[in-house]
Amino acid sequence: MSSRRKFIEKALGGAIGLTVAPSLLRAESEKNAEAPVVISTWNNINANRAAWAALTAGKSALDAVETGVMTVEADPEDMSVGYGGRPDRDGRVTLDASIMNAAGDCGSVCFLQDIKHPISVARKVMEETPHVMLAGAGARQFALENGFQEENLLTPEAEQAWKDWQKEAKYKPIINIENHDTIGMLAMDKQGDISGACTTSGLAFKMHGRVGDSPIIGAGLFVDNEIGGAVATGMGEAIVKVCGSFLVVELMRQGRTAEEACRAAVERVVKKQKNYEEFQVCFLALRKDGSYGGYALHKGFTYAVSNEPDPKITKSSSYLSR
């Protein structure tokens, strides 16, 4: 961030209760209109490449985030998202996803089974129904009626992981291990518009029917095109309790940088959840001026950034150092 913009934001903050004028962020984004950006949680380089290619081809930020996360949904080697995701304790793969565009429109699905690309179903919900969220059998029926194919999403590897888990059947999330990871992605296109997407197979070996933060607008994902967007990953229950992604965007509205807003959201989780040392929570944010940042409860959180053809992996700071 330039020293001039820091000065302006401080001045505005003192004058209007720490709220940065959306028009200022819009002006900054217009200067970045020829420089699109994609950010996503964890080491999702291939997802970033797909989204970046869409942006540089002139596609919208909405198209880019859908295209990007679909690469992970279709990857059987990623055992926390889509096809190949670890099942619940009953051996069933259930998926959650949400998507949100620059106009504030949003769609989501939760507890969806047998459909490889829940993010695309979520977009259909957004664009072709009067609703925001469809769940379970209803979401599956809607997907099949709209041309999606029924598929078995349980791979032999994921099934074996489930069988191994059954030997002790202990439910304990492991920090930064793929039993709770998500891909959350934010993109800004050449027009300066921001969209976001979030998709996951949820906590490994969860109770059948459990839904986390990923499909909940304001928890796992939130976009306000005047200010920016945020996504979350980690223990969904803790993120839902603080409306995490909405909180991050509102803190950016008050003038905080992306990283500062993410840190404050993590600190809110720490304040509200007594057992915070036992799980991971991470936030990632993109501001309207093109700046971005992330922050985590525990060390180990990384995110992928594309503002040029080759993505780079960035390590976030964390509240706890161990």
Coordinates of C-alpha atoms in Angstrom, one line a residue:
M1 CA 0.0 0.0 0.0
S2 CA 1.4 3.4 -0.9
S3 CA 2.2 6.0 1.8
R4 CA -0.2 8.4 0.2
R5 CA -3.1 5.9 0.5
K6 CA -2.2 5.1 4.1
F7 CA -2.3 8.8 4.9
I8 CA -5.7 9.2 3.2
E9 CA -7.2 6.2 5.0
K10 CA -5.9 7.5 8.3
A11 CA -7.4 10.9 7.6
L12 CA -10.7 9.4 6.6
G13 CA -10.7 7.1 9.6
G14 CA -10.4 10.0 12.0
A15 CA -13.1 11.9 10.2
I16 CA -15.7 9.3 9.8
G17 CA -15.3 6.7 12.5
L18 CA -12.5 4.6 10.9
T19 CA -14.6 4.0 7.8
V20 CA -12.9 4.1 4.4
A21 CA -15.0 5.7 1.7
P22 CA -16.0 3.0 -0.8
S23 CA -15.4 5.6 -3.6
L24 CA -11.7 5.7 -2.6
L25 CA -11.3 2.0 -2.9
R26 CA -13.2 2.1 -6.2
A27 CA -10.8 4.7 -7.5
E28 CA -7.9 2.6 -6.5
S29 CA -9.4 -0.5 -8.2
E30 CA -9.8 1.5 -11.4
K31 CA -6.1 2.1 -11.4
N32 CA -5.6 -1.7 -11.2
A33 CA -8.2 -2.5 -13.8
E34 CA -5.6 -4.0 -16.2
A35 CA -4.0 -6.1 -13.5
P36 CA -6.4 -9.0 -12.4
V37 CA -5.6 -11.0 -9.4
V38 CA -6.5 -14.5 -8.0
I39 CA -5.9 -15.7 -4.5
S40 CA -6.9 -19.1 -3.0
T41 CA -6.4 -21.0 0.2
W42 CA -3.5 -23.5 0.7
N43 CA -1.2 -24.6 -2.2
N44 CA -3.8 -24.6 -5.0
I45 CA -1.5 -23.6 -7.8
N46 CA -3.4 -25.5 -10.5
A47 CA -6.6 -23.9 -9.4
N48 CA -5.0 -20.5 -9.6
R49 CA -3.6 -21.2 -13.0
A50 CA -7.0 -22.1 -14.3
A51 CA -8.6 -19.0 -12.8
W52 CA -5.8 -16.7 -14.1
A53 CA -6.2 -18.1 -17.6
A54 CA -9.9 -17.3 -17.5
L55 CA -9.3 -13.8 -16.4
T56 CA -6.6 -13.1 -18.9
A57 CA -8.9 -14.4 -21.6
G58 CA -11.4 -11.7 -20.7
K59 CA -13.7 -13.8 -18.5
S60 CA -15.4 -12.4 -15.5
A61 CA -14.2 -12.9 -11.9
L62 CA -17.3 -15.1 -11.4
D63 CA -16.3 -17.4 -14.3
A64 CA -12.7 -17.4 -13.0
V65 CA -13.5 -18.6 -9.5
E66 CA -15.8 -21.3 -10.7
T67 CA -13.3 -22.5 -13.2
G68 CA -10.5 -22.4 -10.6
V69 CA -12.2 -24.4 -7.8
M70 CA -13.6 -27.0 -10.3
T71 CA -10.0 -28.2 -10.9
V72 CA -9.8 -29.2 -7.2
E73 CA -13.3 -30.6 -7.1
A74 CA -12.3 -33.0 -10.0
D75 CA -8.9 -34.0 -8.5
P76 CA -9.1 -37.4 -6.7
E77 CA -5.8 -36.8 -5.0
D78 CA -7.2 -33.8 -3.0
M79 CA -9.0 -35.7 -0.2
S80 CA -10.7 -32.6 1.2
V81 CA -12.7 -31.4 -1.8
G82 CA -15.1 -33.0 -4.2
Y83 CA -14.2 -36.2 -6.0
G84 CA -11.9 -38.2 -3.7
G85 CA -12.9 -36.3 -0.6
R86 CA -12.8 -38.2 2.7
P87 CA -16.3 -39.5 3.6
D88 CA -18.3 -39.0 6.8
R89 CA -18.4 -41.6 9.5
D90 CA -21.0 -43.5 7.6
G91 CA -18.8 -43.8 4.5
R92 CA -20.6 -41.2 2.4
V93 CA -19.0 -38.3 0.6
T94 CA -21.1 -35.1 1.2
L95 CA -20.2 -31.8 -0.3
D96 CA -20.7 -28.1 0.5
A97 CA -20.1 -25.1 -1.7
S98 CA -21.0 -21.4 -2.1
I99 CA -20.4 -18.7 -4.8
M100 CA -20.9 -15.0 -4.7
N101 CA -20.7 -12.4 -7.5
A102 CA -19.9 -8.7 -7.6
A103 CA -23.5 -7.7 -7.6
G104 CA -24.0 -9.4 -4.2
D105 CA -25.9 -12.4 -5.7
C106 CA -25.0 -15.7 -4.1
G107 CA -25.9 -19.4 -4.2
S108 CA -24.9 -22.4 -2.2
V109 CA -25.5 -26.1 -1.7
C110 CA -24.9 -28.2 1.4
F111 CA -25.0 -32.0 2.2
L112 CA -24.9 -32.7 -1.5
Q113 CA -24.1 -36.3 -2.6
D114 CA -23.1 -37.9 -5.9
I115 CA -22.4 -34.7 -7.8
K116 CA -18.8 -33.9 -8.7
H117 CA -19.0 -30.1 -9.0
P118 CA -21.1 -28.6 -6.2
I119 CA -19.7 -25.1 -7.1
S120 CA -21.5 -25.2 -10.4
V121 CA -24.7 -26.4 -8.8
A122 CA -24.4 -23.5 -6.4
R123 CA -24.0 -21.1 -9.3
K124 CA -27.2 -22.6 -10.9
V125 CA -29.0 -22.0 -7.6
M126 CA -27.8 -18.4 -7.7
E127 CA -28.7 -17.7 -11.3
E128 CA -31.8 -19.8 -11.9
T129 CA -33.8 -20.0 -8.6
P130 CA -35.2 -17.4 -6.2
H131 CA -33.3 -19.1 -3.4
V132 CA -29.8 -18.9 -1.9
M133 CA -29.3 -22.4 -0.6
L134 CA -30.5 -25.9 -1.4
A135 CA -29.7 -28.8 0.8
G136 CA -29.4 -32.6 0.7
A137 CA -31.8 -34.6 -1.5
G138 CA -33.3 -31.3 -2.8
A139 CA -29.9 -30.0 -3.9
R140 CA -29.2 -33.4 -5.6
Q141 CA -32.6 -33.4 -7.4
F142 CA -32.0 -29.9 -8.6
A143 CA -28.6 -30.8 -9.9
L144 CA -29.9 -33.9 -11.8
E145 CA -32.8 -31.9 -13.3
N146 CA -30.2 -29.4 -14.6
G147 CA -28.0 -31.8 -16.4
F148 CA -25.4 -32.8 -13.8
Q149 CA -24.5 -36.4 -13.8
E150 CA -24.7 -38.8 -10.8
E151 CA -21.2 -40.2 -10.0
N152 CA -19.7 -42.2 -7.2
L153 CA -17.3 -39.8 -5.5
L154 CA -15.8 -42.3 -3.0
T155 CA -12.4 -43.3 -4.4
P156 CA -10.6 -46.5 -3.2
E157 CA -8.0 -44.3 -1.4
A158 CA -10.7 -42.3 0.5
E159 CA -12.6 -45.5 1.3
Q160 CA -9.4 -47.1 2.7
A161 CA -8.8 -44.0 4.9
W162 CA -12.4 -44.4 6.2
K163 CA -11.8 -48.1 7.0
D164 CA -8.6 -47.3 8.8
W165 CA -10.4 -44.6 10.8
Q166 CA -13.1 -47.1 11.8
K167 CA -10.5 -49.2 13.7
E168 CA -10.5 -46.6 16.5
A169 CA -13.3 -44.2 15.3
K170 CA -11.9 -41.2 17.1
Y171 CA -13.0 -37.8 15.9
K172 CA -10.1 -35.3 16.4
P173 CA -9.3 -32.7 13.7
I174 CA -5.5 -32.5 13.1
I175 CA -4.2 -29.0 12.6
N176 CA -3.2 -28.3 8.9
I177 CA -3.8 -31.9 7.9
E178 CA -6.3 -32.6 5.1
N179 CA -9.2 -33.6 7.2
H180 CA -10.7 -30.1 7.3
D181 CA -9.2 -28.2 4.4
T182 CA -11.2 -26.2 1.9
I183 CA -10.5 -24.3 -1.2
G184 CA -11.7 -20.7 -1.0
M185 CA -10.9 -18.5 -3.9
L186 CA -11.3 -14.8 -4.6
A187 CA -10.6 -13.0 -8.0
M188 CA -10.7 -9.5 -9.3
D189 CA -11.1 -9.2 -13.1
K190 CA -10.0 -6.5 -15.6
Q191 CA -13.1 -4.5 -14.8
G192 CA -12.1 -4.4 -11.1
D193 CA -15.1 -6.6 -10.1
I194 CA -14.6 -9.2 -7.3
S195 CA -16.2 -12.6 -7.0
G196 CA -15.6 -15.6 -4.7
A197 CA -16.1 -19.3 -4.4
C198 CA -15.7 -21.9 -1.6
T199 CA -16.0 -25.7 -1.8
T200 CA -15.2 -28.6 0.4
S201 CA -16.1 -32.2 1.4
G202 CA -15.9 -31.0 5.0
L203 CA -14.5 -32.6 8.1
A204 CA -13.3 -36.1 7.5
F205 CA -15.5 -38.7 9.3
K206 CA -18.0 -36.1 10.5
M207 CA -21.4 -37.0 11.6
H208 CA -23.7 -37.8 8.7
G209 CA -25.5 -34.5 7.9
R210 CA -22.9 -32.1 9.4
V211 CA -22.6 -28.8 7.5
G212 CA -19.7 -26.4 8.1
D213 CA -19.0 -22.8 7.2
S214 CA -18.2 -23.3 3.5
P215 CA -21.8 -23.0 2.1
I216 CA -22.9 -20.3 4.5
I217 CA -22.7 -16.8 3.0
G218 CA -21.0 -14.6 5.6
A219 CA -19.1 -17.4 7.2
G220 CA -17.0 -19.3 4.7
L221 CA -17.4 -16.6 2.0
F222 CA -18.5 -13.0 1.6
V223 CA -18.0 -10.4 -1.1
D224 CA -18.9 -6.7 -1.1
N225 CA -17.7 -5.3 -4.4
E226 CA -17.3 -1.8 -2.9
I227 CA -14.9 -3.1 -0.3
G228 CA -13.5 -6.6 -1.1
G229 CA -14.0 -10.2 -0.3
A230 CA -13.0 -12.9 2.2
V231 CA -12.9 -16.7 2.5
A232 CA -12.2 -19.0 5.4
T233 CA -10.8 -22.4 6.0
G234 CA -10.4 -24.6 9.0
M235 CA -12.8 -25.5 11.8
G236 CA -16.1 -24.5 10.3
E237 CA -18.0 -24.4 13.6
A238 CA -15.7 -21.7 15.0
I239 CA -15.9 -19.7 11.8
V240 CA -19.7 -19.8 11.8
K241 CA -19.9 -18.5 15.4
V242 CA -18.2 -15.2 14.5
C243 CA -19.6 -14.8 10.9
G244 CA -15.9 -14.9 9.9
S245 CA -15.8 -13.8 6.3
F246 CA -18.4 -11.1 6.8
L247 CA -16.4 -9.8 9.8
V248 CA -13.2 -9.6 7.7
V249 CA -15.0 -7.5 5.0
E250 CA -16.5 -5.2 7.5
L251 CA -13.1 -4.7 9.2
M252 CA -11.7 -3.8 5.8
R253 CA -14.6 -1.3 5.4
Q254 CA -13.4 0.3 8.6
G255 CA -9.9 0.9 7.0
R256 CA -7.9 -2.2 8.0
T257 CA -5.6 -3.9 5.5
A258 CA -6.5 -7.4 4.4
E259 CA -4.1 -9.0 6.8
E260 CA -5.1 -6.8 9.7
A261 CA -8.8 -7.7 9.1
C262 CA -8.0 -11.4 8.9
R263 CA -5.9 -11.1 12.1
A264 CA -8.8 -9.4 14.0
A265 CA -11.2 -12.1 12.9
V266 CA -8.8 -14.8 14.2
E267 CA -8.6 -12.9 17.5
R268 CA -12.3 -12.8 17.7
V269 CA -12.3 -16.6 17.4
V270 CA -9.8 -16.9 20.2
K271 CA -11.9 -14.6 22.4
K272 CA -15.1 -16.6 21.8
Q273 CA -13.8 -20.2 21.7
K274 CA -12.1 -21.6 24.8
N275 CA -10.5 -24.6 23.1
Y276 CA -8.9 -22.5 20.3
E277 CA -5.5 -24.3 20.6
E278 CA -7.1 -27.5 19.4
F279 CA -8.0 -26.5 15.9
Q280 CA -7.0 -24.3 13.0
V281 CA -8.9 -21.3 11.6
C282 CA -7.6 -19.2 8.7
F283 CA -8.9 -16.2 6.8
L284 CA -7.9 -14.8 3.4
A285 CA -9.0 -11.5 2.0
L286 CA -8.8 -9.4 -1.2
R287 CA -9.5 -5.6 -1.1
K288 CA -11.0 -3.5 -3.8
D289 CA -7.6 -1.8 -4.4
G290 CA -6.0 -5.1 -5.3
S291 CA -4.2 -5.7 -2.1
Y292 CA -4.6 -9.0 -0.3
G293 CA -3.5 -10.9 2.9
G294 CA -4.2 -13.8 5.2
Y295 CA -3.8 -14.8 8.8
A296 CA -4.2 -18.0 10.7
L297 CA -4.7 -19.2 14.3
H298 CA -1.8 -21.7 14.1
K299 CA 1.3 -21.5 11.9
G300 CA 1.3 -23.5 8.7
F301 CA -1.4 -21.7 6.6
T302 CA -0.4 -20.9 3.1
Y303 CA -2.2 -19.3 0.2
A304 CA -1.7 -19.1 -3.6
V305 CA -1.4 -15.7 -5.3
S306 CA -1.7 -15.0 -9.0
N307 CA -1.1 -11.5 -10.3
E308 CA 1.2 -12.7 -13.0
P309 CA 1.2 -16.0 -15.0
D310 CA 3.1 -18.1 -12.5
P311 CA 1.4 -18.4 -9.1
K312 CA 3.3 -18.0 -5.9
I313 CA 2.8 -19.5 -2.5
T314 CA 2.7 -17.2 0.5
K315 CA 3.0 -18.2 4.1
S316 CA 0.7 -16.3 6.4
S317 CA 1.5 -15.0 9.9
S318 CA -0.3 -16.7 12.8
Y319 CA -1.7 -16.0 16.3
L320 CA 0.1 -19.0 17.8
S321 CA 3.7 -19.8 16.8
R322 CA 3.8 -23.4 17.8

